[in-house]
Amino acid sequence: MAPVVWMFDPVAAYHVYFVGSLVLNGVVARRLIHRWTQDHWIAGYAGALVVWLPLILQQPELIQYAPLWPVLWQWDVVLRMLDRPIWTQALELGFAWALTFATSIQLGLFAALILVLIVPWFFMSKKGEGVGVWMGGIGLGTLLILAVGLPMSRILSPHAVVRPPEVVTSLSARVGEWLTPPPHGLDFYLGACHGIGGRCLNPGWLVSFLAVGITAAAICRRLQESPLRRMVLFLAAIAVVSVIGSLGPKIRVGQVSIWDLLARVIPPFAAVRSPYRFAYLAQLTILLLSALGLMGVRTYFQKILPGVRKGVLSGGIFGVLGLVCLLEVLPGAPFLVVPPDYSRPPGWARYLAGRAPANTVVLVLDFPVPGQLIEYEPTVRVMLWQPVHRCWLVNGYSGVFPAGWWRLAEMWRKKPYSEEVCQFLKENEVRFLLRPPTFPAPPRHLPHGLTATRLFVDKTGWEVWKVE
């Protein structure tokens, strides 16, 4: 995206990346389905469905989950290797696996776990055929991932990054959310469904019905033994595992949380904050299965309809049913997000830019409660002005908070300017405090011999204080 940023701006690059990801999702989904069905209509329909994937359009701000095409490429390679493993596929598998992690570490982790749980069941029927090819692909992917993963681990490990259990639980799906389509779906317009609040993860009832139907046909062997049947079962298994995974710590066997056990066995899972995002993979497989289910419906009508026009009639049914599925969950109304205008920064940012040397350490006196994401908005807006003032910010919003930060933030909320927090200011060489109007002002004299002096207040009430 660098050339787009250079020629235009980061906002344009964001939109190009997002729209480009949707297009690639559709293209790769079409290729996957066409490879095993040899049906251009069904493949094109599957690609169109994936472009409309509801969760991506519901949460366009989570741009790291927009590119699902590396996951689709990964599944495509796995299915071909289950059919007939060759060494070129090992290279594809390695690169696809690494690329999935490169676009989104959490999505890559989810996809890897699912394949580890599912592929062995299909692989056993091959009686160990192509073990070397599989190991080669896995080995290549692992090496590519570790080239980036090990340095990241070395950087993060001293900070003991943890996720508060209440945050992980709040960001896990509920069963009711899987039974609720988005509020802009046809069910809501027709008055057939009413929201329960929270996330709406159901990709559409008609789509889900077609997915369940083709899966049932494959399980009952109404689909003949073939690569197509294997793909249906493979996608269905991914859907089941993904839906269960999205529930996070809420899935228990007796008193044991499966999620907590997984986090102990696989340390990277302890850093996962939002289990509900398994839903991206679940919705993806449900949409693909629904396209195959629609193909099954068309084939069924071609068999039972009489006369020479059965092809036209079955095609008409296919067209109408497919159109209803495509429109069942429409994209929600877009909302306006105004990027910062760097030509008109707020007063405090102009003050710091003119008075504070570059790389001066600044602490923002804003310490939201964990789990309340909307409360981080003031801090995030301060972060967006960093290219103007060029100071180092001690705090901000991140997907990775050091374990000690939660305790320190709680101290700031309960006992601002106490001995402990002022020791933090001294140790980190904080020179400026940026105080919003809602936070208590510091006293003139602070512990550890520090003094605080108000230097500036802008028209919105934000203040700049110097700590010496």
Tab-separated table of C-alpha atoms in Angstrom:
chain	number	residue	atom	x	y	z
A	1	MET	CA	0.000	0.000	0.000
A	2	ALA	CA	3.021	2.306	0.214
A	3	PRO	CA	2.646	3.622	-3.376
A	4	VAL	CA	-1.002	4.527	-2.674
A	5	VAL	CA	0.053	6.392	0.482
A	6	TRP	CA	2.764	8.262	-1.419
A	7	MET	CA	0.475	9.241	-4.282
A	8	PHE	CA	-2.652	9.945	-2.207
A	9	ASP	CA	-2.907	9.474	1.579
A	10	PRO	CA	-3.376	6.741	4.244
A	11	VAL	CA	-7.188	7.016	4.018
A	12	ALA	CA	-7.101	6.100	0.317
A	13	ALA	CA	-4.700	3.233	1.074
A	14	TYR	CA	-7.124	1.931	3.722
A	15	HIS	CA	-9.992	1.804	1.225
A	16	VAL	CA	-7.859	0.261	-1.524
A	17	TYR	CA	-6.674	-2.457	0.857
A	18	PHE	CA	-10.198	-3.141	2.124
A	19	VAL	CA	-11.880	-3.285	-1.291
A	20	GLY	CA	-8.940	-5.195	-2.774
A	21	SER	CA	-9.237	-7.773	0.014
A	22	LEU	CA	-12.953	-8.269	-0.690
A	23	VAL	CA	-12.256	-8.762	-4.397
A	24	LEU	CA	-9.472	-11.266	-3.727
A	25	ASN	CA	-11.731	-13.105	-1.266
A	26	GLY	CA	-14.315	-13.549	-4.024
A	27	VAL	CA	-11.773	-14.539	-6.693
A	28	VAL	CA	-10.068	-17.186	-4.537
A	29	ALA	CA	-13.427	-18.530	-3.288
A	30	ARG	CA	-14.594	-18.848	-6.887
A	31	ARG	CA	-11.422	-20.735	-7.821
A	32	LEU	CA	-11.794	-23.086	-4.851
A	33	ILE	CA	-15.397	-24.016	-5.658
A	34	HIS	CA	-14.799	-24.254	-9.411
A	35	ARG	CA	-11.887	-26.630	-8.924
A	36	TRP	CA	-14.131	-29.242	-7.313
A	37	THR	CA	-17.457	-28.597	-9.055
A	38	GLN	CA	-16.380	-27.520	-12.574
A	39	ASP	CA	-19.465	-25.305	-12.502
A	40	HIS	CA	-18.893	-21.671	-13.468
A	41	TRP	CA	-22.293	-20.506	-12.215
A	42	ILE	CA	-21.942	-22.065	-8.756
A	43	ALA	CA	-18.335	-20.909	-8.465
A	44	GLY	CA	-19.243	-17.345	-9.403
A	45	TYR	CA	-22.160	-17.393	-6.977
A	46	ALA	CA	-19.876	-18.629	-4.169
A	47	GLY	CA	-17.428	-15.820	-4.917
A	48	ALA	CA	-20.215	-13.237	-4.795
A	49	LEU	CA	-21.459	-14.601	-1.457
A	50	VAL	CA	-17.979	-14.400	0.063
A	51	VAL	CA	-17.552	-10.797	-1.078
A	52	TRP	CA	-20.723	-10.033	0.944
A	53	LEU	CA	-19.466	-11.885	4.048
A	54	PRO	CA	-21.649	-10.266	6.747
A	55	LEU	CA	-19.134	-9.957	9.573
A	56	ILE	CA	-16.569	-8.138	7.418
A	57	LEU	CA	-19.176	-5.606	6.312
A	58	GLN	CA	-20.496	-5.246	9.867
A	59	GLN	CA	-17.015	-4.458	11.218
A	60	PRO	CA	-15.032	-2.766	8.443
A	61	GLU	CA	-12.789	-1.142	11.056
A	62	LEU	CA	-11.243	-4.572	11.763
A	63	ILE	CA	-9.323	-4.412	8.520
A	64	GLN	CA	-6.949	-7.211	9.546
A	65	TYR	CA	-9.853	-9.670	9.153
A	66	ALA	CA	-10.887	-8.455	5.708
A	67	PRO	CA	-8.307	-10.520	3.742
A	68	LEU	CA	-9.655	-14.062	4.072
A	69	TRP	CA	-8.201	-15.142	0.732
A	70	PRO	CA	-4.987	-16.579	2.299
A	71	VAL	CA	-7.195	-18.866	4.415
A	72	LEU	CA	-9.143	-19.917	1.300
A	73	TRP	CA	-5.872	-20.579	-0.519
A	74	GLN	CA	-4.731	-22.665	2.424
A	75	TRP	CA	-7.915	-24.761	2.349
A	76	ASP	CA	-7.646	-25.159	-1.414
A	77	VAL	CA	-4.108	-26.537	-1.077
A	78	VAL	CA	-5.086	-28.868	1.770
A	79	LEU	CA	-7.973	-30.335	-0.226
A	80	ARG	CA	-5.711	-30.928	-3.215
A	81	MET	CA	-3.111	-32.575	-0.986
A	82	LEU	CA	-5.770	-34.839	0.496
A	83	ASP	CA	-6.631	-35.829	-3.064
A	84	ARG	CA	-3.107	-36.292	-4.435
A	85	PRO	CA	-0.112	-34.768	-2.604
A	86	ILE	CA	2.765	-33.470	-4.731
A	87	TRP	CA	5.794	-31.372	-3.794
A	88	THR	CA	4.654	-28.164	-5.492
A	89	GLN	CA	1.641	-28.219	-3.196
A	90	ALA	CA	3.995	-28.348	-0.207
A	91	LEU	CA	5.445	-25.016	-1.326
A	92	GLU	CA	1.941	-23.595	-1.751
A	93	LEU	CA	0.895	-24.803	1.698
A	94	GLY	CA	3.945	-23.244	3.339
A	95	PHE	CA	3.461	-19.871	1.675
A	96	ALA	CA	-0.326	-19.858	2.209
A	97	TRP	CA	0.078	-20.684	5.894
A	98	ALA	CA	2.717	-17.979	6.377
A	99	LEU	CA	0.640	-15.446	4.436
A	100	THR	CA	-2.370	-16.131	6.664
A	101	PHE	CA	-0.268	-15.229	9.704
A	102	ALA	CA	1.154	-12.188	7.906
A	103	THR	CA	-2.312	-10.711	7.279
A	104	SER	CA	-3.632	-11.502	10.776
A	105	ILE	CA	-1.755	-13.393	13.491
A	106	GLN	CA	-4.963	-14.270	15.341
A	107	LEU	CA	-6.686	-15.489	12.180
A	108	GLY	CA	-3.591	-17.508	11.301
A	109	LEU	CA	-3.607	-19.056	14.766
A	110	PHE	CA	-7.288	-19.972	14.463
A	111	ALA	CA	-6.811	-21.464	10.984
A	112	ALA	CA	-3.789	-23.480	12.115
A	113	LEU	CA	-5.647	-24.905	15.125
A	114	ILE	CA	-8.602	-25.916	12.966
A	115	LEU	CA	-6.388	-27.711	10.450
A	116	VAL	CA	-4.514	-29.523	13.240
A	117	LEU	CA	-7.841	-30.752	14.633
A	118	ILE	CA	-9.458	-31.686	11.321
A	119	VAL	CA	-6.884	-32.723	8.714
A	120	PRO	CA	-5.663	-35.887	10.547
A	121	TRP	CA	-9.175	-37.408	10.336
A	122	PHE	CA	-9.195	-37.024	6.563
A	123	PHE	CA	-5.527	-37.936	6.248
A	124	MET	CA	-6.005	-41.321	7.946
A	125	SER	CA	-8.061	-42.530	5.001
A	126	LYS	CA	-5.014	-42.001	2.758
A	127	LYS	CA	-2.993	-44.497	4.824
A	128	GLY	CA	-0.063	-42.161	5.259
A	129	GLU	CA	0.308	-41.313	1.587
A	130	GLY	CA	2.501	-38.272	0.993
A	131	VAL	CA	3.734	-37.805	4.569
A	132	GLY	CA	6.907	-36.187	3.292
A	133	VAL	CA	4.965	-33.657	1.235
A	134	TRP	CA	2.830	-32.697	4.224
A	135	MET	CA	5.833	-32.366	6.522
A	136	GLY	CA	7.630	-30.283	3.900
A	137	GLY	CA	4.746	-27.824	3.603
A	138	ILE	CA	4.278	-27.565	7.355
A	139	GLY	CA	8.021	-27.155	7.859
A	140	LEU	CA	8.306	-24.385	5.271
A	141	GLY	CA	5.332	-22.514	6.733
A	142	THR	CA	6.741	-22.874	10.243
A	143	LEU	CA	10.124	-21.480	9.215
A	144	LEU	CA	8.533	-18.486	7.496
A	145	ILE	CA	6.317	-17.782	10.495
A	146	LEU	CA	9.132	-18.169	13.033
A	147	ALA	CA	11.239	-15.652	11.110
A	148	VAL	CA	8.766	-13.030	12.297
A	149	GLY	CA	7.271	-14.789	15.324
A	150	LEU	CA	10.489	-15.307	17.301
A	151	PRO	CA	11.531	-11.624	17.287
A	152	MET	CA	7.974	-10.688	18.294
A	153	SER	CA	8.084	-13.216	21.117
A	154	ARG	CA	11.398	-11.838	22.392
A	155	ILE	CA	9.957	-8.317	22.427
A	156	LEU	CA	6.685	-9.257	24.130
A	157	SER	CA	7.863	-11.915	26.619
A	158	PRO	CA	9.479	-9.468	29.119
A	159	HIS	CA	6.164	-7.636	29.403
A	160	ALA	CA	4.156	-10.740	30.374
A	161	VAL	CA	1.197	-9.859	28.175
A	162	VAL	CA	-2.025	-11.310	29.615
A	163	ARG	CA	-5.726	-10.983	28.883
A	164	PRO	CA	-8.015	-10.331	31.852
A	165	PRO	CA	-10.493	-13.266	31.999
A	166	GLU	CA	-13.477	-10.921	32.127
A	167	VAL	CA	-12.340	-9.257	28.892
A	168	VAL	CA	-11.943	-12.597	27.075
A	169	THR	CA	-15.360	-13.729	28.301
A	170	SER	CA	-17.053	-10.494	27.239
A	171	LEU	CA	-15.481	-10.825	23.777
A	172	SER	CA	-16.720	-14.395	23.336
A	173	ALA	CA	-19.853	-15.208	21.376
A	174	ARG	CA	-23.115	-16.336	22.923
A	175	VAL	CA	-25.308	-19.058	21.484
A	176	GLY	CA	-28.093	-16.513	21.022
A	177	GLU	CA	-25.841	-14.395	18.830
A	178	TRP	CA	-25.492	-17.302	16.410
A	179	LEU	CA	-29.286	-17.424	16.196
A	180	THR	CA	-29.585	-13.735	15.320
A	181	PRO	CA	-28.945	-12.381	11.815
A	182	PRO	CA	-27.784	-8.771	11.436
A	183	PRO	CA	-30.436	-6.056	11.901
A	184	HIS	CA	-30.230	-5.124	8.219
A	185	GLY	CA	-31.162	-8.638	7.024
A	186	LEU	CA	-34.372	-9.610	5.268
A	187	ASP	CA	-35.631	-11.322	8.427
A	188	PHE	CA	-35.746	-7.996	10.218
A	189	TYR	CA	-37.336	-6.167	7.299
A	190	LEU	CA	-40.041	-8.832	7.143
A	191	GLY	CA	-40.549	-8.719	10.914
A	192	ALA	CA	-39.662	-12.389	11.298
A	193	CYS	CA	-36.764	-11.869	13.681
A	194	HIS	CA	-35.983	-9.560	16.563
A	195	GLY	CA	-32.530	-8.734	17.876
A	196	ILE	CA	-31.195	-9.826	21.246
A	197	GLY	CA	-28.489	-7.174	21.400
A	198	GLY	CA	-24.771	-7.736	21.085
A	199	ARG	CA	-23.144	-9.301	18.035
A	200	CYS	CA	-25.334	-10.791	15.295
A	201	LEU	CA	-23.327	-13.708	13.898
A	202	ASN	CA	-25.922	-15.643	11.907
A	203	PRO	CA	-25.043	-15.199	8.186
A	204	GLY	CA	-28.697	-15.702	7.224
A	205	TRP	CA	-31.227	-18.459	7.812
A	206	LEU	CA	-31.677	-19.480	4.178
A	207	VAL	CA	-27.916	-19.605	3.658
A	208	SER	CA	-27.538	-21.675	6.822
A	209	PHE	CA	-30.349	-24.030	5.781
A	210	LEU	CA	-28.651	-24.745	2.444
A	211	ALA	CA	-25.333	-25.339	4.230
A	212	VAL	CA	-26.912	-27.783	6.671
A	213	GLY	CA	-28.758	-29.533	3.835
A	214	ILE	CA	-25.664	-30.241	1.736
A	215	THR	CA	-23.786	-31.359	4.854
A	216	ALA	CA	-26.570	-33.770	5.776
A	217	ALA	CA	-26.549	-35.147	2.222
A	218	ALA	CA	-22.795	-35.727	2.459
A	219	ILE	CA	-23.042	-37.421	5.862
A	220	CYS	CA	-25.905	-39.662	4.700
A	221	ARG	CA	-23.830	-40.522	1.606
A	222	ARG	CA	-26.391	-39.122	-0.780
A	223	LEU	CA	-23.327	-37.526	-2.297
A	224	GLN	CA	-21.187	-40.250	-3.837
A	225	GLU	CA	-17.654	-40.822	-2.566
A	226	SER	CA	-15.733	-38.106	-4.332
A	227	PRO	CA	-13.452	-35.118	-3.730
A	228	LEU	CA	-16.641	-33.005	-3.667
A	229	ARG	CA	-18.042	-34.962	-0.733
A	230	ARG	CA	-14.714	-34.679	1.066
A	231	MET	CA	-14.752	-30.905	0.558
A	232	VAL	CA	-18.279	-30.634	1.966
A	233	LEU	CA	-17.336	-32.608	5.074
A	234	PHE	CA	-14.080	-30.662	5.406
A	235	LEU	CA	-15.859	-27.291	5.293
A	236	ALA	CA	-18.608	-28.524	7.615
A	237	ALA	CA	-16.023	-29.669	10.169
A	238	ILE	CA	-14.352	-26.245	10.028
A	239	ALA	CA	-17.730	-24.562	10.553
A	240	VAL	CA	-18.490	-26.670	13.630
A	241	VAL	CA	-15.068	-26.129	15.204
A	242	SER	CA	-15.215	-22.396	14.457
A	243	VAL	CA	-18.662	-21.926	16.011
A	244	ILE	CA	-17.542	-23.807	19.135
A	245	GLY	CA	-14.281	-21.839	19.250
A	246	SER	CA	-16.152	-18.531	19.027
A	247	LEU	CA	-17.818	-19.287	22.380
A	248	GLY	CA	-14.415	-19.091	24.087
A	249	PRO	CA	-14.306	-19.797	27.859
A	250	LYS	CA	-18.068	-20.423	27.890
A	251	ILE	CA	-17.499	-23.966	26.565
A	252	ARG	CA	-16.919	-26.235	29.533
A	253	VAL	CA	-16.688	-29.944	30.207
A	254	GLY	CA	-17.766	-30.233	33.818
A	255	GLN	CA	-15.768	-27.581	35.650
A	256	VAL	CA	-13.012	-27.412	33.033
A	257	SER	CA	-12.947	-24.593	30.484
A	258	ILE	CA	-11.752	-25.940	27.137
A	259	TRP	CA	-10.472	-22.480	26.201
A	260	ASP	CA	-8.397	-22.132	29.381
A	261	LEU	CA	-6.984	-25.613	28.844
A	262	LEU	CA	-6.083	-24.700	25.264
A	263	ALA	CA	-4.358	-21.516	26.468
A	264	ARG	CA	-2.208	-23.566	28.839
A	265	VAL	CA	-1.281	-26.147	26.205
A	266	ILE	CA	-0.728	-23.632	23.355
A	267	PRO	CA	0.756	-20.451	24.920
A	268	PRO	CA	-0.130	-18.106	21.994
A	269	PHE	CA	-3.818	-18.699	22.742
A	270	ALA	CA	-3.336	-17.053	26.138
A	271	ALA	CA	-2.806	-13.784	24.253
A	272	VAL	CA	-6.075	-14.071	22.266
A	273	ARG	CA	-8.533	-11.402	23.358
A	274	SER	CA	-11.560	-11.978	21.111
A	275	PRO	CA	-12.617	-15.624	20.656
A	276	TYR	CA	-15.787	-14.515	18.846
A	277	ARG	CA	-13.614	-13.773	15.802
A	278	PHE	CA	-13.617	-17.485	15.037
A	279	ALA	CA	-16.938	-16.419	13.496
A	280	TYR	CA	-15.105	-15.066	10.442
A	281	LEU	CA	-14.048	-18.605	9.530
A	282	ALA	CA	-17.431	-20.054	10.476
A	283	GLN	CA	-19.335	-17.616	8.267
A	284	LEU	CA	-16.874	-18.201	5.430
A	285	THR	CA	-17.452	-21.961	5.449
A	286	ILE	CA	-21.227	-21.593	5.817
A	287	LEU	CA	-21.359	-19.352	2.746
A	288	LEU	CA	-19.274	-21.796	0.695
A	289	LEU	CA	-21.441	-24.710	1.818
A	290	SER	CA	-24.595	-22.805	0.946
A	291	ALA	CA	-23.322	-22.376	-2.624
A	292	LEU	CA	-22.791	-26.137	-2.821
A	293	GLY	CA	-26.230	-26.621	-1.269
A	294	LEU	CA	-27.753	-24.451	-3.996
A	295	MET	CA	-26.035	-26.634	-6.586
A	296	GLY	CA	-27.644	-29.640	-4.915
A	297	VAL	CA	-31.074	-27.994	-5.100
A	298	ARG	CA	-30.623	-27.283	-8.805
A	299	THR	CA	-29.508	-30.861	-9.479
A	300	TYR	CA	-32.508	-32.202	-7.554
A	301	PHE	CA	-34.984	-30.166	-9.604
A	302	GLN	CA	-33.266	-31.164	-12.826
A	303	LYS	CA	-33.987	-34.782	-11.885
A	304	ILE	CA	-37.629	-34.437	-10.828
A	305	LEU	CA	-38.958	-31.819	-13.244
A	306	PRO	CA	-40.608	-33.307	-16.334
A	307	GLY	CA	-40.240	-32.236	-19.952
A	308	VAL	CA	-37.565	-30.745	-22.102
A	309	ARG	CA	-37.691	-27.419	-20.282
A	310	LYS	CA	-36.538	-28.776	-16.953
A	311	GLY	CA	-33.140	-27.137	-17.499
A	312	VAL	CA	-34.801	-23.734	-17.885
A	313	LEU	CA	-37.084	-24.288	-14.890
A	314	SER	CA	-34.294	-25.538	-12.627
A	315	GLY	CA	-32.133	-22.636	-13.781
A	316	GLY	CA	-34.922	-20.204	-12.918
A	317	ILE	CA	-35.296	-21.717	-9.453
A	318	PHE	CA	-31.519	-21.495	-9.043
A	319	GLY	CA	-31.524	-17.831	-10.053
A	320	VAL	CA	-34.364	-16.778	-7.771
A	321	LEU	CA	-33.129	-18.748	-4.764
A	322	GLY	CA	-29.563	-17.568	-5.311
A	323	LEU	CA	-30.652	-13.930	-5.539
A	324	VAL	CA	-32.641	-14.212	-2.301
A	325	CYS	CA	-29.580	-15.723	-0.564
A	326	LEU	CA	-27.367	-12.910	-1.843
A	327	LEU	CA	-29.811	-10.284	-0.604
A	328	GLU	CA	-30.734	-12.060	2.620
A	329	VAL	CA	-28.134	-10.126	4.616
A	330	LEU	CA	-27.523	-6.750	3.037
A	331	PRO	CA	-24.600	-4.529	4.013
A	332	GLY	CA	-25.476	-2.134	6.801
A	333	ALA	CA	-25.714	1.600	6.254
A	334	PRO	CA	-22.233	3.147	6.069
A	335	PHE	CA	-21.193	5.473	8.841
A	336	LEU	CA	-18.996	8.523	8.482
A	337	VAL	CA	-15.549	8.453	10.063
A	338	VAL	CA	-13.646	11.713	9.737
A	339	PRO	CA	-9.849	11.314	9.660
A	340	PRO	CA	-7.721	13.903	11.465
A	341	ASP	CA	-6.984	17.030	9.489
A	342	TYR	CA	-3.261	17.471	10.066
A	343	SER	CA	-3.432	21.024	8.764
A	344	ARG	CA	-5.648	21.956	11.742
A	345	PRO	CA	-4.335	20.169	14.859
A	346	PRO	CA	-5.823	20.911	18.306
A	347	GLY	CA	-4.198	23.529	20.464
A	348	TRP	CA	-2.351	21.148	22.775
A	349	ALA	CA	-0.806	19.320	19.783
A	350	ARG	CA	0.406	22.627	18.315
A	351	TYR	CA	1.839	23.597	21.684
A	352	LEU	CA	3.788	20.362	22.078
A	353	ALA	CA	4.984	20.562	18.477
A	354	GLY	CA	6.381	24.039	19.100
A	355	ARG	CA	7.695	23.691	22.662
A	356	ALA	CA	8.541	20.033	23.322
A	357	PRO	CA	11.685	18.513	21.759
A	358	ALA	CA	11.064	15.495	19.527
A	359	ASN	CA	10.870	12.186	21.409
A	360	THR	CA	9.951	13.880	24.693
A	361	VAL	CA	7.960	11.442	26.867
A	362	VAL	CA	4.291	12.348	27.392
A	363	LEU	CA	1.722	10.595	29.565
A	364	VAL	CA	-1.968	10.951	28.676
A	365	LEU	CA	-4.053	11.151	31.859
A	366	ASP	CA	-6.709	8.800	30.535
A	367	PHE	CA	-7.022	5.288	31.970
A	368	PRO	CA	-10.135	3.456	30.706
A	369	VAL	CA	-11.561	0.403	32.432
A	370	PRO	CA	-10.576	-2.863	30.637
A	371	GLY	CA	-13.237	-4.115	28.245
A	372	GLN	CA	-14.873	-0.719	27.668
A	373	LEU	CA	-13.424	-0.088	24.216
A	374	ILE	CA	-15.397	3.076	23.491
A	375	GLU	CA	-13.729	4.743	26.472
A	376	TYR	CA	-10.372	4.548	24.681
A	377	GLU	CA	-11.526	7.030	22.035
A	378	PRO	CA	-9.907	10.125	23.652
A	379	THR	CA	-6.575	8.300	23.967
A	380	VAL	CA	-6.758	7.062	20.385
A	381	ARG	CA	-7.431	10.575	19.142
A	382	VAL	CA	-4.303	11.746	20.986
A	383	MET	CA	-2.360	8.969	19.288
A	384	LEU	CA	-3.566	10.116	15.866
A	385	TRP	CA	-1.924	13.516	16.413
A	386	GLN	CA	1.489	12.000	17.161
A	387	PRO	CA	2.815	12.786	13.624
A	388	VAL	CA	2.223	16.458	14.509
A	389	HIS	CA	3.762	16.720	17.991
A	390	ARG	CA	6.275	13.835	17.537
A	391	CYS	CA	6.438	13.069	21.253
A	392	TRP	CA	6.685	9.581	22.694
A	393	LEU	CA	3.409	8.494	24.308
A	394	VAL	CA	3.643	6.252	27.356
A	395	ASN	CA	0.100	4.974	27.013
A	396	GLY	CA	-2.428	4.461	24.271
A	397	TYR	CA	-4.694	1.816	22.821
A	398	SER	CA	-3.215	-1.471	21.691
A	399	GLY	CA	-4.166	-5.069	21.215
A	400	VAL	CA	-1.184	-5.914	23.428
A	401	PHE	CA	-1.131	-4.398	26.911
A	402	PRO	CA	1.720	-5.334	29.293
A	403	ALA	CA	0.464	-7.145	32.377
A	404	GLY	CA	1.794	-4.471	34.733
A	405	TRP	CA	-0.085	-1.736	32.918
A	406	TRP	CA	-3.516	-2.914	34.096
A	407	ARG	CA	-2.484	-2.631	37.743
A	408	LEU	CA	-0.812	0.741	37.187
A	409	ALA	CA	-3.841	2.102	35.310
A	410	GLU	CA	-6.073	1.033	38.199
A	411	MET	CA	-3.781	2.910	40.593
A	412	TRP	CA	-4.083	6.053	38.439
A	413	ARG	CA	-7.874	5.758	38.511
A	414	LYS	CA	-8.116	5.186	42.261
A	415	LYS	CA	-5.137	7.142	43.660
A	416	PRO	CA	-3.807	9.592	41.080
A	417	TYR	CA	-0.436	11.173	41.907
A	418	SER	CA	0.319	8.625	44.622
A	419	GLU	CA	3.833	7.485	45.555
A	420	GLU	CA	3.716	4.527	43.186
A	421	VAL	CA	2.463	6.352	40.105
A	422	CYS	CA	4.906	9.206	40.614
A	423	GLN	CA	7.698	6.677	40.867
A	424	PHE	CA	6.518	5.490	37.454
A	425	LEU	CA	6.773	9.056	36.117
A	426	LYS	CA	10.322	9.347	37.395
A	427	GLU	CA	11.496	5.951	36.126
A	428	ASN	CA	10.101	6.562	32.633
A	429	GLU	CA	11.391	10.142	32.425
A	430	VAL	CA	7.917	11.556	31.765
A	431	ARG	CA	8.265	15.282	31.069
A	432	PHE	CA	4.721	16.283	30.146
A	433	LEU	CA	1.239	15.301	31.316
A	434	LEU	CA	-1.651	15.734	28.889
A	435	ARG	CA	-4.790	16.190	31.008
A	436	PRO	CA	-8.344	15.968	29.652
A	437	PRO	CA	-10.993	18.042	31.466
A	438	THR	CA	-12.425	14.925	33.152
A	439	PHE	CA	-9.244	13.921	35.018
A	440	PRO	CA	-8.203	15.484	38.370
A	441	ALA	CA	-5.530	18.160	38.112
A	442	PRO	CA	-2.188	17.377	39.750
A	443	PRO	CA	-1.029	19.252	42.846
A	444	ARG	CA	1.922	21.578	42.533
A	445	HIS	CA	4.200	19.314	44.595
A	446	LEU	CA	4.289	15.576	43.862
A	447	PRO	CA	6.013	12.688	45.665
A	448	HIS	CA	9.672	11.889	44.938
A	449	GLY	CA	10.541	15.574	44.693
A	450	LEU	CA	8.606	16.165	41.475
A	451	THR	CA	6.723	19.349	40.676
A	452	ALA	CA	3.896	19.871	38.194
A	453	THR	CA	3.330	23.160	36.375
A	454	ARG	CA	0.460	23.926	34.020
A	455	LEU	CA	1.831	25.406	30.815
A	456	PHE	CA	-1.111	25.506	28.423
A	457	VAL	CA	-4.857	24.960	28.118
A	458	ASP	CA	-6.638	24.901	24.781
A	459	LYS	CA	-10.210	25.922	23.977
A	460	THR	CA	-11.500	22.344	24.477
A	461	GLY	CA	-10.141	22.216	28.031
A	462	TRP	CA	-7.182	19.908	27.420
A	463	GLU	CA	-4.143	20.974	29.448
A	464	VAL	CA	-0.405	20.480	29.085
A	465	TRP	CA	1.505	20.107	32.383
A	466	LYS	CA	5.261	19.933	32.772
A	467	VAL	CA	6.797	17.511	35.286
A	468	GLU	CA	10.215	18.350	36.733
